[in-house]
């Protein structure tokens, strides 16, 4: 694009790299050029601000092992990216772009800044694990209030359901964070521990639901909209776990699913869809069982709802701090991941 030269200036054509979302919008590039041209003339912007290049991408053999994913061959970001590079890569097609946006749209995102260093990668995922643990606690609080089977209301399990769930969050966060320290030496053991860390609280949270479904299979309850949504939620939860553990389909065809369709993207999407059905089911239970629950059960207290969530947040932050401390104090030895900067190659 050609700029109109001002007094004492020479006409020049700066390089202009446009992110993928700009190219996909018809006419967007032309309008952006026109806006940039007008803006530079009005406020005298320097040329280099209008020629920001997107970060360079690398293949699997050019990044340290800690950043590699099974079956993903290309599209890796630099393992020592700056914060600006991480943000810019959110608008660039990498092997994590869909991961970033499927995380970012429903909640905060751990993938965005995970390539700043091996230590940053671990700590970002520590917070991700803590958030998933708190999600399981939120499920337990909700299920205790609205999903508990009629015959279990006011039972010992009902009264202690939320306190046990708080302990489960501590177990989940601790075990999943610990699994990252085993990732290089014992990758399979690390994967098993991490998967188990999330499967256990999921099974506990859904014990009341499993019992209700068992009663319905025996003909002791009537079919309802809530149970249908609960079944859809369980189906997508199973798909989420299966995709996370199996690394399919990229394991079957390495390199074919680097940018679209690999398991991490698919399990993000399944998790979000499953959560949608879960919320629909809880709302249906809340509406249909409101009168009976008000008559039979005590109103949930602050300590069993927001108080429990606040305690869970504080305890999980403490666990994250404990596991992050050695990475921050003695990063290279604690992480056990030698960082070799990738070799340069042609920019993508």
XYZ file of C-alpha atoms in Angstrom:
348
model
C 0.000 0.000 0.000
C 1.264 3.449 -0.915
C 1.226 6.324 1.550
C 0.746 9.926 0.495
C 4.101 11.585 1.303
C 4.036 14.551 3.641
C 6.385 17.529 3.547
C 9.950 16.266 3.387
C 8.853 12.609 3.202
C 9.493 10.047 0.512
C 6.681 7.773 -0.679
C 7.200 4.187 0.480
C 5.328 0.918 0.634
C 5.668 -0.707 4.068
C 5.118 -4.435 4.480
C 1.650 -5.337 5.694
C 0.921 -8.725 7.227
C -2.764 -9.288 7.918
C -4.017 -11.924 10.422
C -6.260 -14.727 9.227
C -9.438 -13.144 10.590
C -8.776 -10.052 8.464
C -8.427 -12.070 5.265
C -11.627 -13.993 5.916
C -13.714 -10.807 6.012
C -14.606 -9.631 2.509
C -13.454 -6.063 1.933
C -11.919 -5.838 5.415
C -8.335 -5.488 4.158
C -9.194 -2.553 1.901
C -11.127 -0.740 4.631
C -8.326 -1.337 7.143
C -5.747 0.047 4.731
C -7.852 3.144 4.173
C -8.340 3.645 7.921
C -4.618 3.225 8.601
C -3.768 5.683 5.843
C -6.135 8.314 7.216
C -4.959 7.716 10.776
C -1.299 8.102 9.884
C -1.995 11.325 8.079
C -3.973 12.683 11.032
C -1.696 11.756 13.942
C 1.599 11.109 12.070
C 1.952 7.452 13.079
C 5.405 5.934 12.421
C 5.552 3.449 9.600
C 6.816 0.533 11.721
C 3.621 0.565 13.798
C 1.678 -0.275 10.669
C 3.880 -3.193 9.649
C 3.720 -5.483 12.694
C 4.580 -9.021 11.660
C 2.890 -12.026 13.147
C 5.036 -14.361 15.285
C 7.046 -17.081 13.589
C 5.816 -20.693 13.778
C 7.884 -23.859 14.177
C 7.738 -27.597 13.603
C 7.803 -30.216 16.363
C 11.558 -30.886 16.103
C 12.309 -27.176 16.601
C 10.704 -26.807 20.044
C 11.679 -28.369 23.411
C 9.985 -31.613 24.336
C 7.839 -30.007 27.041
C 5.927 -28.069 24.378
C 5.309 -31.008 22.045
C 1.929 -32.704 21.634
C 1.328 -36.234 20.369
C 0.453 -36.266 16.672
C 0.869 -32.482 16.217
C 3.738 -31.844 13.786
C 3.587 -28.137 12.878
C 2.158 -24.776 13.925
C 4.048 -24.437 17.240
C 4.658 -20.979 18.703
C 8.078 -19.861 19.939
C 8.823 -21.410 23.367
C 10.090 -18.054 24.679
C 7.340 -15.847 23.311
C 6.766 -12.390 24.728
C 3.364 -11.465 26.135
C 2.710 -9.404 22.982
C 3.617 -12.366 20.767
C 1.205 -14.543 22.729
C -1.602 -12.040 22.244
C -0.847 -11.613 18.546
C -0.795 -15.386 18.063
C -4.406 -15.478 19.232
C -5.283 -13.907 15.869
C -2.911 -16.125 13.890
C -3.591 -19.687 12.770
C -1.433 -21.887 15.005
C -2.050 -25.354 16.410
C -3.489 -23.682 19.536
C -5.689 -20.946 18.041
C -8.904 -22.957 18.348
C -7.826 -24.085 21.841
C -7.394 -20.454 22.864
C -10.742 -19.282 21.568
C -12.758 -22.284 22.781
C -11.274 -21.568 26.224
C -11.526 -17.801 26.032
C -15.164 -17.550 24.936
C -16.654 -19.444 27.920
C -14.008 -18.487 30.515
C -10.434 -17.298 31.101
C -7.788 -18.887 28.876
C -4.654 -20.870 29.943
C -3.387 -21.556 26.414
C -2.674 -17.952 25.416
C 0.455 -17.335 27.511
C 1.656 -20.938 27.872
C 4.546 -20.474 25.386
C 6.400 -17.719 27.247
C 8.647 -20.330 28.934
C 8.466 -23.893 30.301
C 7.826 -22.443 33.762
C 5.038 -20.211 32.465
C 3.516 -23.216 30.705
C 3.379 -25.213 33.936
C 1.962 -22.324 35.976
C -0.681 -21.503 33.343
C -1.889 -25.076 33.465
C -1.791 -25.088 37.275
C -4.405 -22.336 37.168
C -6.314 -24.267 34.523
C -6.434 -27.316 36.784
C -7.522 -25.168 39.717
C -10.367 -23.732 37.645
C -11.516 -27.238 36.688
C -11.420 -28.258 40.345
C -13.612 -25.294 41.261
C -15.966 -26.275 38.457
C -16.364 -29.694 40.098
C -17.064 -27.971 43.411
C -19.708 -25.799 41.752
C -21.307 -28.947 40.341
C -21.376 -30.514 43.799
C -23.011 -27.422 45.337
C -25.644 -27.340 42.599
C -26.322 -31.075 42.659
C -26.627 -31.028 46.441
C -29.315 -28.368 46.153
C -31.372 -29.602 43.186
C -30.333 -33.058 41.888
C -30.190 -35.159 45.069
C -32.607 -38.139 44.888
C -35.743 -37.776 46.996
C -34.795 -40.637 49.308
C -31.345 -39.127 49.969
C -32.522 -35.645 50.947
C -31.411 -34.811 54.536
C -29.300 -37.987 54.667
C -25.702 -38.113 55.942
C -24.381 -37.953 52.384
C -26.568 -34.958 51.584
C -25.356 -33.088 54.660
C -21.669 -33.807 53.953
C -21.770 -33.708 50.157
C -20.268 -30.213 49.793
C -17.515 -30.618 52.450
C -16.396 -33.850 50.750
C -16.432 -32.017 47.399
C -14.089 -29.353 48.849
C -11.633 -32.107 49.798
C -11.986 -33.512 46.279
C -10.945 -30.187 44.767
C -7.759 -30.223 46.848
C -7.032 -33.776 45.714
C -7.768 -32.908 42.072
C -5.602 -29.791 41.945
C -2.709 -31.340 43.888
C -2.554 -34.522 41.832
C -2.927 -32.808 38.462
C -0.256 -30.218 39.304
C 2.091 -32.942 40.561
C 1.584 -34.886 37.334
C 3.318 -32.132 35.352
C 6.595 -32.804 37.173
C 6.468 -36.398 35.902
C 5.595 -35.465 32.337
C 9.078 -35.738 30.813
C 10.385 -38.847 32.606
C 7.095 -40.766 32.912
C 4.620 -39.406 30.328
C 2.147 -42.297 30.580
C 2.089 -42.202 34.372
C 1.599 -38.447 34.222
C -1.354 -38.841 31.857
C -2.969 -41.506 34.042
C -2.608 -39.415 37.201
C -3.982 -36.307 35.518
C -6.939 -38.138 34.023
C -7.712 -39.820 37.341
C -7.488 -36.471 39.138
C -10.493 -35.220 37.173
C -12.429 -38.466 36.792
C -12.640 -39.038 40.552
C -14.440 -35.770 41.481
C -16.656 -36.138 38.392
C -17.809 -39.574 39.551
C -18.407 -38.329 43.093
C -20.394 -35.283 41.942
C -22.619 -37.456 39.762
C -23.389 -40.196 42.328
C -26.847 -38.669 43.020
C -27.540 -38.482 39.290
C -26.356 -42.056 38.665
C -28.717 -43.275 41.383
C -31.656 -41.383 39.893
C -30.920 -42.856 36.463
C -30.669 -46.324 38.023
C -34.090 -45.869 39.610
C -35.521 -44.797 36.268
C -34.063 -47.866 34.555
C -35.890 -49.956 37.173
C -39.138 -48.155 36.457
C -39.236 -46.347 39.818
C -39.386 -42.845 38.349
C -41.012 -41.047 35.460
C -39.110 -39.724 32.465
C -38.543 -35.964 32.574
C -36.907 -33.195 30.561
C -34.259 -32.844 33.271
C -33.169 -36.474 32.998
C -32.896 -36.206 29.208
C -30.575 -33.208 29.549
C -28.592 -35.003 32.249
C -28.067 -37.929 29.854
C -26.816 -35.612 27.115
C -24.446 -34.036 29.618
C -23.055 -37.442 30.613
C -22.611 -38.383 26.952
C -20.537 -35.274 26.199
C -18.615 -35.710 29.453
C -17.642 -39.224 28.333
C -16.569 -37.886 24.924
C -14.508 -35.190 26.655
C -12.653 -37.759 28.764
C -12.170 -40.116 25.813
C -10.712 -37.415 23.564
C -8.424 -36.104 26.319
C -7.001 -39.567 27.042
C -6.840 -41.004 23.521
C -5.295 -38.149 21.465
C -7.540 -39.139 18.576
C -7.724 -38.445 15.661
C -4.232 -36.877 15.376
C -2.547 -40.035 16.690
C -3.879 -41.954 13.676
C -2.687 -39.368 11.140
C 0.128 -37.190 12.567
C 0.279 -33.787 10.917
C -3.192 -33.952 9.357
C -4.994 -32.289 12.278
C -2.378 -29.749 13.400
C -4.648 -26.730 12.955
C -8.204 -28.087 12.902
C -9.824 -31.141 14.408
C -7.263 -32.452 16.905
C -8.375 -33.938 20.200
C -7.649 -30.936 22.392
C -9.927 -28.750 20.306
C -12.629 -31.403 20.199
C -12.618 -32.046 23.929
C -12.865 -28.298 24.613
C -15.950 -28.146 22.404
C -17.481 -31.276 23.956
C -16.866 -29.873 27.445
C -18.627 -26.609 26.609
C -21.587 -28.368 24.958
C -21.820 -30.796 27.884
C -21.851 -27.901 30.343
C -24.719 -26.343 28.378
C -26.816 -29.494 28.779
C -25.814 -29.701 32.427
C -27.117 -26.189 33.083
C -30.336 -26.976 31.208
C -30.815 -30.091 33.339
C -30.197 -28.283 36.628
C -32.627 -25.498 35.671
C -35.284 -28.070 34.758
C -34.765 -29.850 38.097
C -34.889 -26.560 39.968
C -38.220 -25.607 38.390
C -39.902 -29.009 38.616
C -38.713 -29.880 42.165
C -38.817 -26.430 43.772
C -42.005 -26.884 45.799
C -41.060 -30.357 47.053
C -37.519 -29.338 48.014
C -38.748 -26.255 49.896
C -41.126 -28.457 51.890
C -38.683 -31.304 52.594
C -35.159 -29.857 52.730
C -33.481 -26.986 54.535
C -32.679 -23.899 52.489
C -28.999 -23.990 51.417
C -26.886 -21.847 53.730
C -24.138 -19.376 52.893
C -21.501 -21.799 54.213
C -22.698 -24.564 51.901
C -22.785 -22.330 48.793
C -20.787 -19.126 48.383
C -18.800 -19.768 51.556
C -17.748 -23.203 50.306
C -16.782 -21.745 46.936
C -14.717 -18.990 48.582
C -12.931 -21.552 50.761
C -12.261 -23.696 47.691
C -10.736 -20.736 45.847
C -8.431 -19.855 48.758
C -7.250 -23.438 49.279
C -6.690 -24.041 45.564
C -4.690 -20.821 45.220
C -2.538 -22.035 48.101
C -1.877 -25.347 46.328
C -1.045 -23.559 43.074
C 1.359 -21.323 44.996
C 3.098 -24.337 46.568
C 3.655 -26.011 43.192
C 4.632 -22.740 41.476
C 7.204 -21.706 44.080
C 10.022 -24.096 43.025
C 9.520 -23.138 39.374
C 9.906 -19.453 40.220
C 12.807 -19.827 42.660
C 14.942 -22.254 40.674
C 13.257 -22.496 37.276
C 15.679 -24.495 35.135
C 16.430 -27.201 37.713
C 12.893 -27.469 39.084
C 11.228 -27.726 35.720
C 13.745 -30.353 34.540
C 13.224 -29.138 30.987
C 16.325 -27.759 29.228
C 15.255 -24.945 26.953
C 16.879 -24.958 23.539
C 15.741 -22.048 21.384
C 14.312 -23.268 18.066
C 16.262 -22.784 14.890
C 15.174 -20.043 12.562
C 13.292 -20.860 9.440
C 11.091 -19.118 6.967
C 8.254 -17.213 8.648
C 4.726 -18.486 8.206
